[in-house]
Short mmCIF file of N, CA and C in Angstrom, two decimals:
data_model
loop_
_atom_site.label_atom_id
_atom_site.label_comp_id
_atom_site.label_asym_id
_atom_site.label_seq_id
_atom_site.Cartn_x
_atom_site.Cartn_y
_atom_site.Cartn_z
N MET R 1 12.66 -4.21 3.47
CA MET R 1 11.80 -4.43 2.13
C MET R 1 11.61 -2.85 1.61
N LYS R 2 12.01 -2.80 0.59
CA LYS R 2 11.84 -1.51 -0.06
C LYS R 2 10.50 -1.23 -0.56
N ALA R 3 10.12 0.25 -0.62
CA ALA R 3 8.94 0.54 -0.99
C ALA R 3 8.56 0.24 -2.45
N ARG R 4 9.42 0.27 -3.16
CA ARG R 4 9.19 0.16 -4.75
C ARG R 4 8.80 -1.21 -4.99
N TYR R 5 9.36 -2.18 -4.20
CA TYR R 5 8.85 -3.70 -4.40
C TYR R 5 7.42 -3.92 -4.00
N VAL R 6 6.98 -3.24 -2.78
CA VAL R 6 5.68 -3.39 -2.40
C VAL R 6 4.70 -2.67 -3.32
N LEU R 7 5.13 -1.41 -3.72
CA LEU R 7 4.29 -0.83 -4.75
C LEU R 7 4.10 -1.50 -5.99
N PHE R 8 5.06 -2.11 -6.52
CA PHE R 8 5.02 -2.92 -7.70
C PHE R 8 4.12 -3.97 -7.55
N THR R 9 4.40 -4.72 -6.35
CA THR R 9 3.49 -5.89 -6.12
C THR R 9 2.13 -5.60 -6.07
N ALA R 10 1.96 -4.37 -5.46
CA ALA R 10 0.36 -4.05 -5.21
C ALA R 10 -0.13 -3.61 -6.54
N PHE R 11 0.71 -3.11 -7.38
CA PHE R 11 0.33 -2.56 -8.79
C PHE R 11 -0.03 -3.72 -9.52
N LEU R 12 0.70 -4.57 -9.62
CA LEU R 12 0.43 -6.07 -10.20
C LEU R 12 -0.69 -6.52 -9.87
N SER R 13 -0.92 -6.68 -8.55
CA SER R 13 -2.22 -7.06 -7.93
C SER R 13 -3.37 -6.30 -8.43
N LEU R 14 -3.29 -5.09 -8.47
CA LEU R 14 -4.38 -4.37 -9.11
C LEU R 14 -4.59 -4.52 -10.38
N ILE R 15 -3.74 -4.68 -11.32
CA ILE R 15 -3.76 -5.05 -12.81
C ILE R 15 -4.37 -6.42 -13.08
N ILE R 16 -3.84 -7.51 -12.40
CA ILE R 16 -4.22 -8.83 -12.52
C ILE R 16 -5.66 -9.17 -11.85
N ASN R 17 -5.99 -8.43 -10.90
CA ASN R 17 -7.35 -8.63 -10.40
C ASN R 17 -8.27 -7.90 -11.12
N GLY R 18 -7.75 -6.62 -11.43
CA GLY R 18 -8.77 -6.01 -12.39
C GLY R 18 -9.04 -6.67 -13.88
N ILE R 19 -8.12 -7.31 -14.24
CA ILE R 19 -8.36 -8.03 -15.50
C ILE R 19 -9.20 -9.22 -15.50
N SER R 20 -8.93 -10.09 -14.37
CA SER R 20 -9.61 -11.26 -14.02
C SER R 20 -11.26 -10.90 -13.74
N LEU R 21 -11.67 -9.71 -13.47
CA LEU R 21 -12.93 -9.28 -13.19
C LEU R 21 -13.64 -9.97 -11.85
N TYR R 22 -13.28 -11.21 -11.50
CA TYR R 22 -13.73 -11.78 -10.35
C TYR R 22 -13.24 -11.21 -9.33
N ASN R 23 -12.04 -10.83 -9.29
CA ASN R 23 -11.40 -10.41 -8.06
C ASN R 23 -11.31 -8.68 -8.04
N LEU R 24 -12.13 -8.09 -8.90
CA LEU R 24 -12.02 -6.60 -8.73
C LEU R 24 -12.16 -6.02 -7.62
N PRO R 25 -12.89 -6.36 -6.71
CA PRO R 25 -12.86 -5.72 -5.42
C PRO R 25 -11.68 -5.89 -4.61
N ILE R 26 -11.03 -6.92 -4.68
CA ILE R 26 -9.56 -7.11 -4.04
C ILE R 26 -8.67 -6.21 -4.84
N GLY R 27 -8.61 -6.03 -5.99
CA GLY R 27 -7.86 -4.97 -6.70
C GLY R 27 -8.14 -3.71 -6.20
N TYR R 28 -9.37 -3.41 -5.99
CA TYR R 28 -9.46 -1.93 -5.25
C TYR R 28 -8.90 -1.87 -3.92
N ILE R 29 -8.70 -2.78 -3.16
CA ILE R 29 -8.02 -2.86 -1.88
C ILE R 29 -6.37 -2.68 -2.23
N SER R 30 -5.88 -3.00 -3.26
CA SER R 30 -4.67 -2.88 -3.79
C SER R 30 -4.30 -1.46 -3.84
N ILE R 31 -5.26 -0.69 -4.38
CA ILE R 31 -5.09 0.76 -4.37
C ILE R 31 -4.77 1.46 -3.02
N PHE R 32 -5.39 0.88 -2.02
CA PHE R 32 -5.21 1.53 -0.82
C PHE R 32 -3.87 1.20 -0.10
N VAL R 33 -3.41 -0.10 -0.45
CA VAL R 33 -2.18 -0.65 -0.16
C VAL R 33 -1.08 0.30 -0.73
N MET R 34 -1.35 0.65 -1.75
CA MET R 34 -0.39 1.54 -2.51
C MET R 34 -0.30 2.85 -2.02
N LEU R 35 -1.34 3.46 -1.76
CA LEU R 35 -1.41 4.77 -0.81
C LEU R 35 -0.69 4.76 0.36
N LEU R 36 -1.20 3.60 1.20
CA LEU R 36 -0.62 3.33 2.57
C LEU R 36 0.95 3.25 2.56
N VAL R 37 1.49 2.80 1.62
CA VAL R 37 3.03 2.66 1.51
C VAL R 37 3.42 3.92 0.87
N PHE R 38 2.90 4.60 0.03
CA PHE R 38 3.49 5.64 -0.76
C PHE R 38 3.54 6.99 -0.01
N ILE R 39 2.39 7.29 0.76
CA ILE R 39 2.35 8.29 1.65
C ILE R 39 3.62 8.75 2.79
N PRO R 40 3.72 7.71 3.55
CA PRO R 40 4.85 7.76 4.44
C PRO R 40 6.18 7.79 3.79
N ASN R 41 6.23 7.21 2.94
CA ASN R 41 7.58 7.13 2.11
C ASN R 41 7.82 8.36 1.37
N LEU R 42 6.89 9.15 1.05
CA LEU R 42 7.09 10.60 0.41
C LEU R 42 7.55 11.44 1.57
N PHE R 43 7.14 11.30 2.76
CA PHE R 43 7.54 12.25 3.77
C PHE R 43 8.77 11.92 4.04
N LEU R 44 9.15 10.53 4.06
CA LEU R 44 10.58 10.12 4.32
C LEU R 44 11.55 10.70 3.38
N LYS R 45 11.16 10.64 2.10
CA LYS R 45 12.03 11.10 0.99
C LYS R 45 12.13 12.70 1.13
N ILE R 46 11.02 13.37 1.45
CA ILE R 46 11.14 14.91 1.79
C ILE R 46 12.27 15.18 2.87
N ILE R 47 12.11 14.37 3.94
CA ILE R 47 13.10 14.58 5.07
C ILE R 47 14.45 14.32 4.53
N ALA R 48 14.59 13.35 3.72
CA ALA R 48 15.95 12.87 3.29
C ALA R 48 16.67 14.01 2.31
N ILE R 49 15.66 14.57 1.46
CA ILE R 49 16.06 15.66 0.68
C ILE R 49 16.38 17.00 1.44
N GLY R 50 15.53 17.24 2.47
CA GLY R 50 15.91 18.33 3.31
C GLY R 50 17.29 18.19 4.01
N LYS R 51 17.47 17.01 4.54
CA LYS R 51 19.01 16.69 5.09
C LYS R 51 19.94 17.01 4.11
N ASN R 52 19.77 16.38 3.03
CA ASN R 52 20.82 16.61 1.99
C ASN R 52 21.00 18.14 1.61
N LYS R 53 20.01 18.73 1.59
CA LYS R 53 20.25 20.21 1.19
C LYS R 53 20.79 21.15 2.37
N LYS R 54 20.47 20.37 3.64
CA LYS R 54 21.19 21.26 4.71
C LYS R 54 22.50 20.83 4.79
N ALA R 55 22.83 19.73 4.41
CA ALA R 55 24.46 19.23 4.40
C ALA R 55 24.99 20.11 3.51
N LYS R 56 24.54 20.63 2.52
CA LYS R 56 25.16 21.19 1.35
C LYS R 56 25.17 22.69 1.61
N GLY R 57 24.46 23.10 2.76
CA GLY R 57 24.56 24.55 3.20
C GLY R 57 23.31 25.31 3.01
N ALA R 58 22.18 24.93 2.33
CA ALA R 58 21.04 25.58 2.28
C ALA R 58 20.54 25.90 3.62
N ASN R 59 19.99 27.15 3.82
CA ASN R 59 19.54 27.58 5.00
C ASN R 59 18.07 28.23 4.89
N HIS R 60 17.18 27.99 3.99
CA HIS R 60 15.95 28.66 3.93
C HIS R 60 14.82 27.70 4.62
N ILE R 61 13.66 28.32 4.80
CA ILE R 61 12.52 27.91 5.67
C ILE R 61 12.18 26.50 5.05
N LEU R 62 12.27 26.26 3.83
CA LEU R 62 11.76 24.81 3.46
C LEU R 62 12.40 23.71 3.87
N VAL R 63 13.92 24.01 3.88
CA VAL R 63 14.97 23.00 4.23
C VAL R 63 14.78 22.75 5.62
N LYS R 64 14.62 23.83 6.58
CA LYS R 64 14.56 23.82 7.96
C LYS R 64 13.13 22.92 8.31
N ALA R 65 12.13 23.41 7.50
CA ALA R 65 10.77 22.71 7.70
C ALA R 65 10.73 21.13 7.43
N ALA R 66 11.52 20.81 6.46
CA ALA R 66 11.64 19.42 5.97
C ALA R 66 12.54 18.65 7.05
N VAL R 67 13.64 19.12 7.46
CA VAL R 67 14.38 18.57 8.48
C VAL R 67 13.67 18.45 9.96
N ASP R 68 13.12 19.52 10.26
CA ASP R 68 12.34 19.43 11.52
C ASP R 68 11.26 18.57 11.41
N PHE R 69 10.67 18.23 10.26
CA PHE R 69 9.48 17.36 10.31
C PHE R 69 9.67 16.05 10.90
N GLU R 70 11.03 15.64 10.95
CA GLU R 70 11.51 14.29 11.51
C GLU R 70 11.37 14.59 12.99
N LYS R 71 11.39 15.68 13.55
CA LYS R 71 11.56 15.75 15.11
C LYS R 71 10.16 15.58 15.54
N ASN R 72 9.12 15.82 14.81
CA ASN R 72 7.78 15.49 15.23
C ASN R 72 7.57 14.03 15.49
N THR R 73 7.14 13.65 16.57
CA THR R 73 6.86 12.27 16.81
C THR R 73 5.40 11.86 16.25
N HIS R 74 5.42 11.04 15.31
CA HIS R 74 4.29 10.51 14.60
C HIS R 74 3.76 9.23 15.29
N SER R 75 2.44 9.00 15.41
CA SER R 75 2.06 7.74 16.03
C SER R 75 1.96 6.68 15.14
N LYS R 76 2.44 5.55 15.71
CA LYS R 76 2.18 4.25 14.89
C LYS R 76 0.79 3.65 14.61
N VAL R 77 -0.04 4.05 15.55
CA VAL R 77 -1.24 3.55 15.93
C VAL R 77 -2.13 3.60 14.50
N PRO R 78 -2.24 4.83 13.79
CA PRO R 78 -3.00 4.90 12.62
C PRO R 78 -2.58 3.95 11.54
N TYR R 79 -1.43 3.83 11.52
CA TYR R 79 -0.73 2.84 10.41
C TYR R 79 -0.99 1.38 10.75
N ILE R 80 -1.06 0.91 12.00
CA ILE R 80 -1.21 -0.43 12.53
C ILE R 80 -2.68 -0.63 12.15
N LEU R 81 -3.60 0.39 12.55
CA LEU R 81 -5.11 0.12 12.36
C LEU R 81 -5.38 0.02 10.98
N LEU R 82 -4.69 0.68 10.08
CA LEU R 82 -4.92 0.63 8.66
C LEU R 82 -4.60 -0.60 8.03
N ILE R 83 -3.37 -1.15 8.52
CA ILE R 83 -3.01 -2.50 8.15
C ILE R 83 -3.82 -3.44 8.37
N VAL R 84 -4.34 -3.46 9.89
CA VAL R 84 -5.43 -4.34 10.07
C VAL R 84 -6.64 -4.40 9.45
N MET R 85 -7.21 -3.28 9.04
CA MET R 85 -8.22 -3.21 8.15
C MET R 85 -7.89 -3.66 6.83
N MET R 86 -6.70 -3.39 6.26
CA MET R 86 -6.50 -3.94 4.99
C MET R 86 -6.75 -5.55 4.92
N TYR R 87 -6.13 -6.16 5.96
CA TYR R 87 -6.12 -7.59 6.22
C TYR R 87 -7.76 -7.95 6.41
N ILE R 88 -8.39 -7.36 7.19
CA ILE R 88 -9.91 -7.75 7.24
C ILE R 88 -10.68 -7.48 6.20
N GLY R 89 -10.20 -6.39 5.58
CA GLY R 89 -11.01 -6.09 4.19
C GLY R 89 -10.89 -6.90 3.09
N GLY R 90 -9.49 -7.37 3.01
CA GLY R 90 -9.23 -8.42 1.92
C GLY R 90 -9.78 -9.81 2.48
N GLY R 91 -9.78 -10.17 3.58
CA GLY R 91 -10.30 -11.40 3.98
C GLY R 91 -11.90 -11.43 3.71
N ALA R 92 -12.54 -10.41 4.07
CA ALA R 92 -13.90 -10.25 3.90
C ALA R 92 -14.39 -10.19 2.30
N LEU R 93 -13.50 -9.48 1.71
CA LEU R 93 -13.94 -9.57 0.07
C LEU R 93 -13.61 -10.82 -0.59
N ILE R 94 -12.54 -11.68 -0.08
CA ILE R 94 -12.07 -12.97 -0.62
C ILE R 94 -13.34 -13.85 -0.29
N SER R 95 -13.78 -13.80 1.15
CA SER R 95 -14.88 -14.77 1.68
C SER R 95 -16.28 -14.34 0.83
N PHE R 96 -16.32 -13.10 0.62
CA PHE R 96 -17.74 -12.73 0.03
C PHE R 96 -17.64 -13.45 -1.40
N LYS R 97 -16.31 -13.33 -2.20
CA LYS R 97 -16.49 -13.70 -3.50
C LYS R 97 -16.39 -15.17 -3.60
N ILE R 98 -16.05 -16.05 -2.56
CA ILE R 98 -16.19 -17.51 -2.58
C ILE R 98 -17.72 -17.77 -2.26
N TYR R 99 -18.29 -16.93 -1.43
CA TYR R 99 -19.68 -17.52 -1.19
C TYR R 99 -20.60 -17.15 -2.23
N GLN R 100 -20.32 -15.91 -2.94
CA GLN R 100 -21.23 -15.45 -4.03
C GLN R 100 -20.68 -15.75 -5.50
N TYR R 101 -19.76 -16.71 -5.58
CA TYR R 101 -19.04 -17.15 -6.76
C TYR R 101 -19.97 -17.24 -8.01
N ASP R 102 -21.29 -17.98 -7.66
CA ASP R 102 -22.06 -18.19 -8.58
C ASP R 102 -22.82 -16.96 -9.40
N TYR R 103 -23.11 -16.06 -8.41
CA TYR R 103 -23.63 -14.63 -8.96
C TYR R 103 -22.64 -13.96 -9.57
N ILE R 104 -21.36 -13.70 -9.06
CA ILE R 104 -20.38 -13.25 -9.94
C ILE R 104 -20.05 -13.80 -11.30
N ASP R 105 -20.01 -15.15 -11.05
CA ASP R 105 -19.66 -15.80 -12.61
C ASP R 105 -20.81 -15.67 -13.47
N ALA R 106 -22.11 -15.70 -13.07
CA ALA R 106 -23.15 -15.40 -13.97
C ALA R 106 -23.03 -13.94 -14.59
N LEU R 107 -22.62 -13.01 -13.70
CA LEU R 107 -22.46 -11.61 -14.07
C LEU R 107 -21.46 -11.60 -14.98
N VAL R 108 -20.29 -12.21 -14.91
CA VAL R 108 -19.19 -12.05 -15.86
C VAL R 108 -19.49 -12.91 -17.22
N THR R 109 -20.13 -13.98 -17.00
CA THR R 109 -20.33 -14.65 -18.21
C THR R 109 -21.49 -14.17 -19.06
N ASP R 110 -22.42 -13.44 -18.45
CA ASP R 110 -23.40 -12.57 -19.48
C ASP R 110 -22.70 -11.53 -20.02
N ASN R 111 -21.74 -10.83 -19.55
CA ASN R 111 -21.23 -9.62 -20.18
C ASN R 111 -20.16 -9.57 -20.82
N VAL R 112 -19.20 -10.76 -20.64
CA VAL R 112 -17.89 -10.87 -21.36
C VAL R 112 -18.08 -11.99 -22.51
N HIS R 113 -17.76 -11.51 -23.61
CA HIS R 113 -17.94 -12.51 -24.72
C HIS R 113 -16.76 -12.61 -25.50
N PHE R 114 -15.88 -12.99 -24.76
CA PHE R 114 -14.34 -13.03 -25.16
C PHE R 114 -13.89 -14.59 -24.88
N PRO R 115 -14.00 -15.68 -25.86
CA PRO R 115 -13.69 -16.93 -25.43
C PRO R 115 -12.29 -17.20 -24.75
N MET R 116 -11.31 -16.49 -25.07
CA MET R 116 -10.01 -16.59 -24.48
C MET R 116 -10.06 -16.28 -22.99
N PHE R 117 -10.92 -15.26 -22.64
CA PHE R 117 -11.11 -14.91 -21.13
C PHE R 117 -11.36 -16.13 -20.24
N TYR R 118 -12.19 -16.91 -20.69
CA TYR R 118 -12.59 -18.11 -19.78
C TYR R 118 -11.62 -19.12 -19.72
N ILE R 119 -10.33 -19.21 -20.58
CA ILE R 119 -9.53 -20.08 -20.58
C ILE R 119 -8.56 -19.52 -19.55
N VAL R 120 -8.16 -18.16 -19.51
CA VAL R 120 -7.11 -17.56 -18.83
C VAL R 120 -7.75 -17.15 -17.22
N ALA R 121 -8.98 -17.10 -17.08
CA ALA R 121 -9.51 -16.38 -15.84
C ALA R 121 -9.24 -17.16 -14.73
N PRO R 122 -9.19 -18.64 -14.56
CA PRO R 122 -8.90 -19.26 -13.39
C PRO R 122 -7.47 -19.05 -13.10
N TYR R 123 -6.53 -18.96 -14.09
CA TYR R 123 -5.19 -18.64 -13.66
C TYR R 123 -5.04 -17.29 -13.00
N LEU R 124 -5.75 -16.26 -13.75
CA LEU R 124 -5.60 -14.79 -13.24
C LEU R 124 -6.32 -14.70 -11.90
N ILE R 125 -7.39 -15.51 -11.54
CA ILE R 125 -7.81 -15.48 -10.03
C ILE R 125 -6.75 -15.99 -8.96
N GLY R 126 -6.16 -17.05 -9.38
CA GLY R 126 -5.09 -17.76 -8.52
C GLY R 126 -3.95 -16.71 -8.29
N VAL R 127 -3.38 -16.23 -9.58
CA VAL R 127 -2.31 -15.21 -9.32
C VAL R 127 -2.78 -13.96 -8.86
N GLY R 128 -3.96 -13.70 -8.83
CA GLY R 128 -4.55 -12.37 -8.09
C GLY R 128 -4.57 -12.65 -6.81
N TYR R 129 -4.98 -13.60 -6.17
CA TYR R 129 -4.75 -13.99 -4.87
C TYR R 129 -3.53 -14.06 -4.15
N VAL R 130 -2.50 -14.47 -5.00
CA VAL R 130 -1.07 -14.82 -4.56
C VAL R 130 -0.50 -13.40 -4.41
N LEU R 131 -0.89 -12.52 -5.62
CA LEU R 131 -0.20 -11.19 -5.58
C LEU R 131 -0.92 -10.34 -4.29
N PHE R 132 -1.99 -10.39 -4.11
CA PHE R 132 -2.85 -9.65 -3.15
C PHE R 132 -2.09 -9.98 -1.76
N VAL R 133 -2.15 -11.23 -1.42
CA VAL R 133 -1.68 -11.65 -0.27
C VAL R 133 -0.08 -11.15 -0.08
N ALA R 134 0.52 -11.20 -1.18
CA ALA R 134 1.93 -11.19 -1.09
C ALA R 134 2.21 -9.50 -0.67
N SER R 135 1.35 -8.76 -1.47
CA SER R 135 1.57 -7.33 -1.14
C SER R 135 1.09 -6.87 0.42
N LEU R 136 0.21 -7.68 0.86
CA LEU R 136 -0.21 -7.36 2.34
C LEU R 136 1.00 -7.81 3.04
N VAL R 137 1.50 -9.02 3.10
CA VAL R 137 2.72 -9.37 3.61
C VAL R 137 3.89 -8.54 3.51
N MET R 138 4.21 -8.14 2.23
CA MET R 138 5.37 -7.23 2.14
C MET R 138 4.98 -5.82 2.70
N MET R 139 3.89 -5.43 2.59
CA MET R 139 3.46 -4.10 3.20
C MET R 139 3.69 -4.11 4.73
N THR R 140 3.35 -5.44 5.45
CA THR R 140 3.72 -5.34 6.66
C THR R 140 5.19 -5.49 7.20
N GLY R 141 5.90 -6.08 6.39
CA GLY R 141 7.37 -6.11 6.57
C GLY R 141 7.97 -4.72 6.49
N HIS R 142 7.47 -4.02 5.37
CA HIS R 142 7.92 -2.61 5.10
C HIS R 142 7.69 -1.62 6.41
N PHE R 143 6.49 -1.89 6.91
CA PHE R 143 5.97 -0.95 8.09
C PHE R 143 6.98 -1.33 9.16
N ARG R 144 7.20 -2.74 9.45
CA ARG R 144 8.15 -3.05 10.68
C ARG R 144 9.45 -2.34 10.28
N LYS R 145 10.06 -2.34 9.27
CA LYS R 145 11.26 -1.80 8.99
C LYS R 145 11.06 -0.19 9.28
N ILE R 146 10.09 0.41 8.55
CA ILE R 146 10.17 1.91 8.86
C ILE R 146 9.97 2.21 10.22
N PHE R 147 9.03 1.36 10.98
CA PHE R 147 8.85 1.82 12.57
C PHE R 147 10.06 1.83 13.12
N ARG R 148 11.00 0.80 13.01
CA ARG R 148 12.32 0.65 13.57
C ARG R 148 13.30 1.81 13.34
N GLU R 149 13.21 2.10 11.82
CA GLU R 149 14.27 2.97 11.43
C GLU R 149 14.21 4.26 11.33
N ALA R 150 12.84 4.79 10.85
CA ALA R 150 12.55 6.02 10.57
C ALA R 150 12.49 6.96 11.88
N GLY R 151 13.10 8.06 11.82
CA GLY R 151 13.31 9.15 12.80
C GLY R 151 11.85 9.64 13.14
N MET R 152 10.94 9.68 12.19
CA MET R 152 9.78 10.35 12.51
C MET R 152 8.99 9.42 13.30
N PHE R 153 9.11 8.22 13.45
CA PHE R 153 8.37 7.35 14.47
C PHE R 153 9.12 6.93 15.74
N GLN R 154 10.17 7.63 15.85
CA GLN R 154 10.98 7.55 17.14
C GLN R 154 10.46 8.70 18.21
N LYS R 155 10.74 8.43 19.49
CA LYS R 155 10.43 9.60 20.49
C LYS R 155 11.56 10.48 20.24
N ASN R 156 11.32 11.75 20.32
CA ASN R 156 12.37 12.85 20.03
C ASN R 156 11.86 13.89 21.08
N GLU R 157 13.06 14.31 21.82
CA GLU R 157 12.69 15.45 22.73
C GLU R 157 13.01 16.91 22.42
N GLU R 158 13.58 16.80 21.13
CA GLU R 158 13.98 18.18 20.64
C GLU R 158 12.86 18.96 20.20
N SER R 159 13.13 20.28 19.89
CA SER R 159 12.04 21.10 19.50
C SER R 159 11.28 20.79 18.33
N LYS R 160 9.91 20.89 18.41
CA LYS R 160 8.99 20.45 17.54
C LYS R 160 8.82 21.52 16.51
N TYR R 161 9.42 22.70 16.64
CA TYR R 161 9.05 23.80 15.67
C TYR R 161 10.43 24.18 15.06
N VAL R 162 10.35 24.77 13.96
CA VAL R 162 11.48 25.38 13.19
C VAL R 162 12.13 26.50 13.95
N GLU R 163 13.31 26.27 14.17
CA GLU R 163 14.07 27.48 15.11
C GLU R 163 14.88 28.30 14.22
N GLY R 164 15.00 29.65 14.58
CA GLY R 164 15.93 30.39 13.87
C GLY R 164 15.49 30.80 12.64
#
């Protein structure tokens, strides 16, 4: 699963859940899904750029540091805990929204005076749920792939510091 698809789905979840107003807290969790996917992929991209520059013959400290960053073993535990927290947070906010629907509905109807919104809102709520769950599932698949393939998550016995 490519990171851009996960990021795109999470972004759509943020937009649709934000527009629907009923699922706004779920949209906020989509921001954290995007951050959780973006940050490790940024480091993987830095490592790839460093390897590419080293293959072309560059030999300065930034290239060595970027390549050497992969030799440091990173724990999977924080990522797994954050993924679990995303699922728990999403489930808690969905159940909160279901149990407090009358209050949320009263808040939205008192403050939104756009008749077309009430025609579209039920569809946006459903699409928002689907996109949010899809982004969580895609994020989990993406991390399974990264944990298997990325060198920074594999055990490495080489030096953990830039040499020479």
